[in-house]
Amino acid sequence: MTTGSSPKHEDLEAGIIGDVAAAEGGGGDGEGGGWECEDDFSDPFDIANTKNASLDTLKRWRQATLVLNASRRFRYTLDLKKEEEKDQRSSMIRAHAQVIRAALLFKLAGQRAIGTTVTPPNPSADYSIALDQLASMTRDHNISALQQYGGASLLLVKGVSELLKTNVDRGIVGDDNELSSRRNTFGSNTYPIKEGQSFLRFLWEAWQDLTLIILIIAAIASLALGIKSEGLQEGWYDGGSIIFAVLLVIFVTAISDYRQSLQFQKLNEEKRNIHLEVIRGGRRDKVSIYDLVVGDVVPLKIGDQASSSLTQVPADGILINGHSLAIDESSMTGESKIVRKDQKAPFLMSGCMVADGAGTMLVTGVGINTEWGLLMASISEDTGEETPLQVRLNGVATFIGIVGLAVALSVLAVLLARFFTGTSRNSDGTIQFVRGRTSIGATVDGVIKIFTAAVTIVVVAVPEGLPLAVTLTLAYSMKKMMADNALVRRLSACETMGSATTICSDKTGTLTLNQMTVVEAYVARQKVDPPEDSSQLNAVVLSLLNESIAQNTAGSVFSSKDGGGIEVSGSPTEKALLHWGVKFGMKFDIVRSESTVLHVSPFNSTKKQGGVAVRRSDSQVHAHWKGAAEIILASSTRYLDTNGCLQSINRDMGFFNKAIEDMAARSLRCVAIAYRTCKNDQIPADEEQLAQWKLPEDDLVLLAIVGIKDPCREGVKDAVKLCTDAGVKVRMVTGDNLQTAKAIAVECGILASDADATEHNIIEGRTFRELSDKEREHVAKRVLVMGRSSPNDKLLLVQALRKQGEVVAVTGDGTNDAPALHEVVRWGRSVYANIQKFIQFQLTVNVAALVINVVAAISSGDVPLNTVQLLWVNLIMDTLGALALATEPPTDHLMHRTPVGRREPLVTNIMWRNLIMQALYQVGILLVFNFAGISILNLAHDGTGHANMVKNTLIFNAFVLCQIFNEFNARKPDELNVFSGVTKNHLFIAIVGTTFVLQIIIIEFLGKFFSTVRLDWKLWLVSLVIGIFSWPLAVAGKFIPVPKTPLAKVFIKPYQRCIASRNA
């Protein structure tokens, strides 16, 4: 986890989410998915690798469902055509950029050969260089122009900074007037974003559905025939009602899509609004990336996108100074190549990634005036995202659609056969078709009705609401997590967290507050108490400490805006050391001005130390080092005593080691500071050699060992316990030494006590790294704490856990919140649970509706649920059902389940039990009424036509009420009390209530449209009793045990055996 796009947000993509994407693929079954390890089980309607599925794989499902409402099904998933166009456009822009750059290099070579000079800078507004000159110089990497603008200055960027009125050390002033002037002259750091689709566009897309178009055509034909045979007053009802129902489906779909589009636009704006650090007026301020202007000075170093340093270069610019700065330019050049940046190659391109080192840059191009801006402007339209769950659901939907199509064709064949053989009768008992007597118009009308009934079965059978439910629940979860200060940047990440079986968490900022303070210090072999009391320190030692702290840092000390104090920037450890130095009297700016930096060896998490070489005013060169206490101590041969005299460290090594162990045992991060002198003849004189100089790190003189306290976050122990109870194992992977890591792990509850800190549970990164692959897999399962680890050690641990079938979430460095971890897991599980609720609900409706119509069609030649009625049912179960069930908030019950295996079936045995019971009940009771309803309801004395209308109306009404009441059952598939928390979900209550009211209106007032009649209070009571009975039935069904072996495996095994026997 890393800081999100604004200070209040925790970004779960770069940390948890980005690493989940790298960690959960491959063999990842959850703990609950162990059965899938058997080699002989294969689901033909599943995709083996749902994470980052290829476009070819995604096309396969679309091609398999072209006639099955594909346009509606895939309206919430990745737009493959636009994705391909985006890739082609990106490649084209990159290619053009490379051609232009190559041509310019050729031109420059010719100019140098004949001595051609660069056009001098032209003044523009308040600045001495024009926008086009600045943009072309950076875009074309025109070193000749940079040299000419630099004049006699050794620092090439100095001339450009003067033209831009920027101080390379202090940045721009940064007041509102100056920022406005720079934006007016050089543009803002934004690019045009294509507006979202209009509502009319969504209406048009909702209309582009083959089955709905067929229904409209059939309805128009029916309308024409009806008006011709019965007149306008009575003949328009059948065709008109179908047209109205289809239009209602189209409008509701378009409204739902449009609202989703607006919500995602808002989410995307939040994701793009990254905050970064700039130097303005000598201060380091956090600003939005949109507020960056030409002339800004921006610090860069390897880190995370939203912390105080960036991974991504935020604008075009020129390097001011850098130390081992390496940039990955593959995003712009297309070549996977790391480019070292120095005064010979100073140009930086927006959108490229910092691969190593640190530096500062002068911004020379922003927004649309950069290659990255042009690229983003051309592809800024969001083409969607195909999440792993959606990929799997496409397979499920395809299978159900094929079954529905087969059923529809069967019904069509049976009804047509019965119609033309004269065995089909009207509701009044008359034969529908008599050869030679029935008119052509009546025949065509009858065939159209049969055809529309079959097409409607396809509409109902194809569960295009499944991807809608995924998108709704993911969007709902993302929105709610934003309210909890957690911004998820990728939809797929949210659902992946629901399957996580283990979390590899960083210590700093995740389990701890990331608010570090020096609370203990050993200087000159004595404990300084209090640690900021400089009176206890020798002047020589104090001077060297000041020099080391002030120069060997990427942080800074500056006056606060109100002038009432000082502010400190930098990493948490650097801020703690700088605060400590300030407290014992260090004057940061003065100390830095007394020496010149020659070379920097940036700190990184692999070597656990960082150094700097400085030349003092007396020409002496000091190499200062700071880092992990035991590593610096091992490189030290001497120390300065209380008198400032050098002493051998050998006989006092035990004292220093004990000091480190004592501090680590109290959860303190131990940092050592040391230095050494360098002879002038050892220092490279040439600038290029100096850049490659390896700073000497042996024979050091120890100056100090400090203990830095980083308190555990409030609630972290409870969060770890909740994750553990939910079957998610929390492991700590940190760069701190084992003693500190162990103490923090005990404090956070990762280790129950010191007694649990055995060699099996805690391990050092170096030790784990040296194991063989097999040994690492064996050890990884038991490791709870890894100390002194590098990023590569963390990767090795993740890989070993994945091979064991774990789904791993990884948090990275940065400002995080451990209590948010279990919330993310809760929301991730909620996504999966909500999808399963909707699947259970929709499959119940599908099975019941299909079976009722098929059985009735085959046996009597008529269907009790007509086209308009089925379209209303389709609306209930697709759009309204998805809205109701996809927005269920997470419950504590979810955290008592084991993690969902990545390869577990979407429809569990519990869901099969529930939906089979409900479907059998609905099919059974409604078919009884279909065949014996007239006698049961005592309607024999009514006319045949009216009796059949009452019976069919009761069946339709009872069927809809069954779905309304079953929606409550779907909320809690494995709990007895389906009403718990229902009053908190206002949207669910509103949808259920609205559906019920609309059903009353349909039955009582819209009979002409829906081919129904009004029901008296007794028949309404019968309908309600039939619907309500689904509640006690659901409770009773939950006492029926289900086998652990998934039904899919049971049914597929005989098929596999049959295939195997054929191949034998």
PDB file of C-alpha atoms in Angstrom, residues 414 418 423 852-862 927 930-931:
ATOM      1  CA  VAL A 414     -42.878 -27.764 -30.212  1.00  0.00           C
ATOM      2  CA  ARG A 418     -48.648 -28.098 -32.203  1.00  0.00           C
ATOM      3  CA  THR A 423     -53.534 -29.142 -31.137  1.00  0.00           C
ATOM      4  CA  ILE A 852     -42.487 -23.738 -16.479  1.00  0.00           C
ATOM      5  CA  ASN A 853     -42.718 -22.507 -20.082  1.00  0.00           C
ATOM      6  CA  VAL A 854     -41.127 -25.630 -21.596  1.00  0.00           C
ATOM      7  CA  VAL A 855     -43.310 -28.093 -19.693  1.00  0.00           C
ATOM      8  CA  ALA A 856     -46.447 -26.056 -20.385  1.00  0.00           C
ATOM      9  CA  ALA A 857     -45.553 -25.671 -24.078  1.00  0.00           C
ATOM     10  CA  ILE A 858     -44.905 -29.358 -24.589  1.00  0.00           C
ATOM     11  CA  SER A 859     -47.957 -30.525 -22.647  1.00  0.00           C
ATOM     12  CA  SER A 860     -50.605 -27.952 -23.566  1.00  0.00           C
ATOM     13  CA  GLY A 861     -49.166 -26.007 -26.498  1.00  0.00           C
ATOM     14  CA  ASP A 862     -49.331 -22.711 -24.612  1.00  0.00           C
ATOM     15  CA  LEU A 927     -47.237 -26.105 -12.756  1.00  0.00           C
ATOM     16  CA  ASN A 930     -51.156 -24.342 -14.557  1.00  0.00           C
ATOM     17  CA  PHE A 931     -52.726 -27.780 -14.996  1.00  0.00           C
TER      18      PHE A 931
END
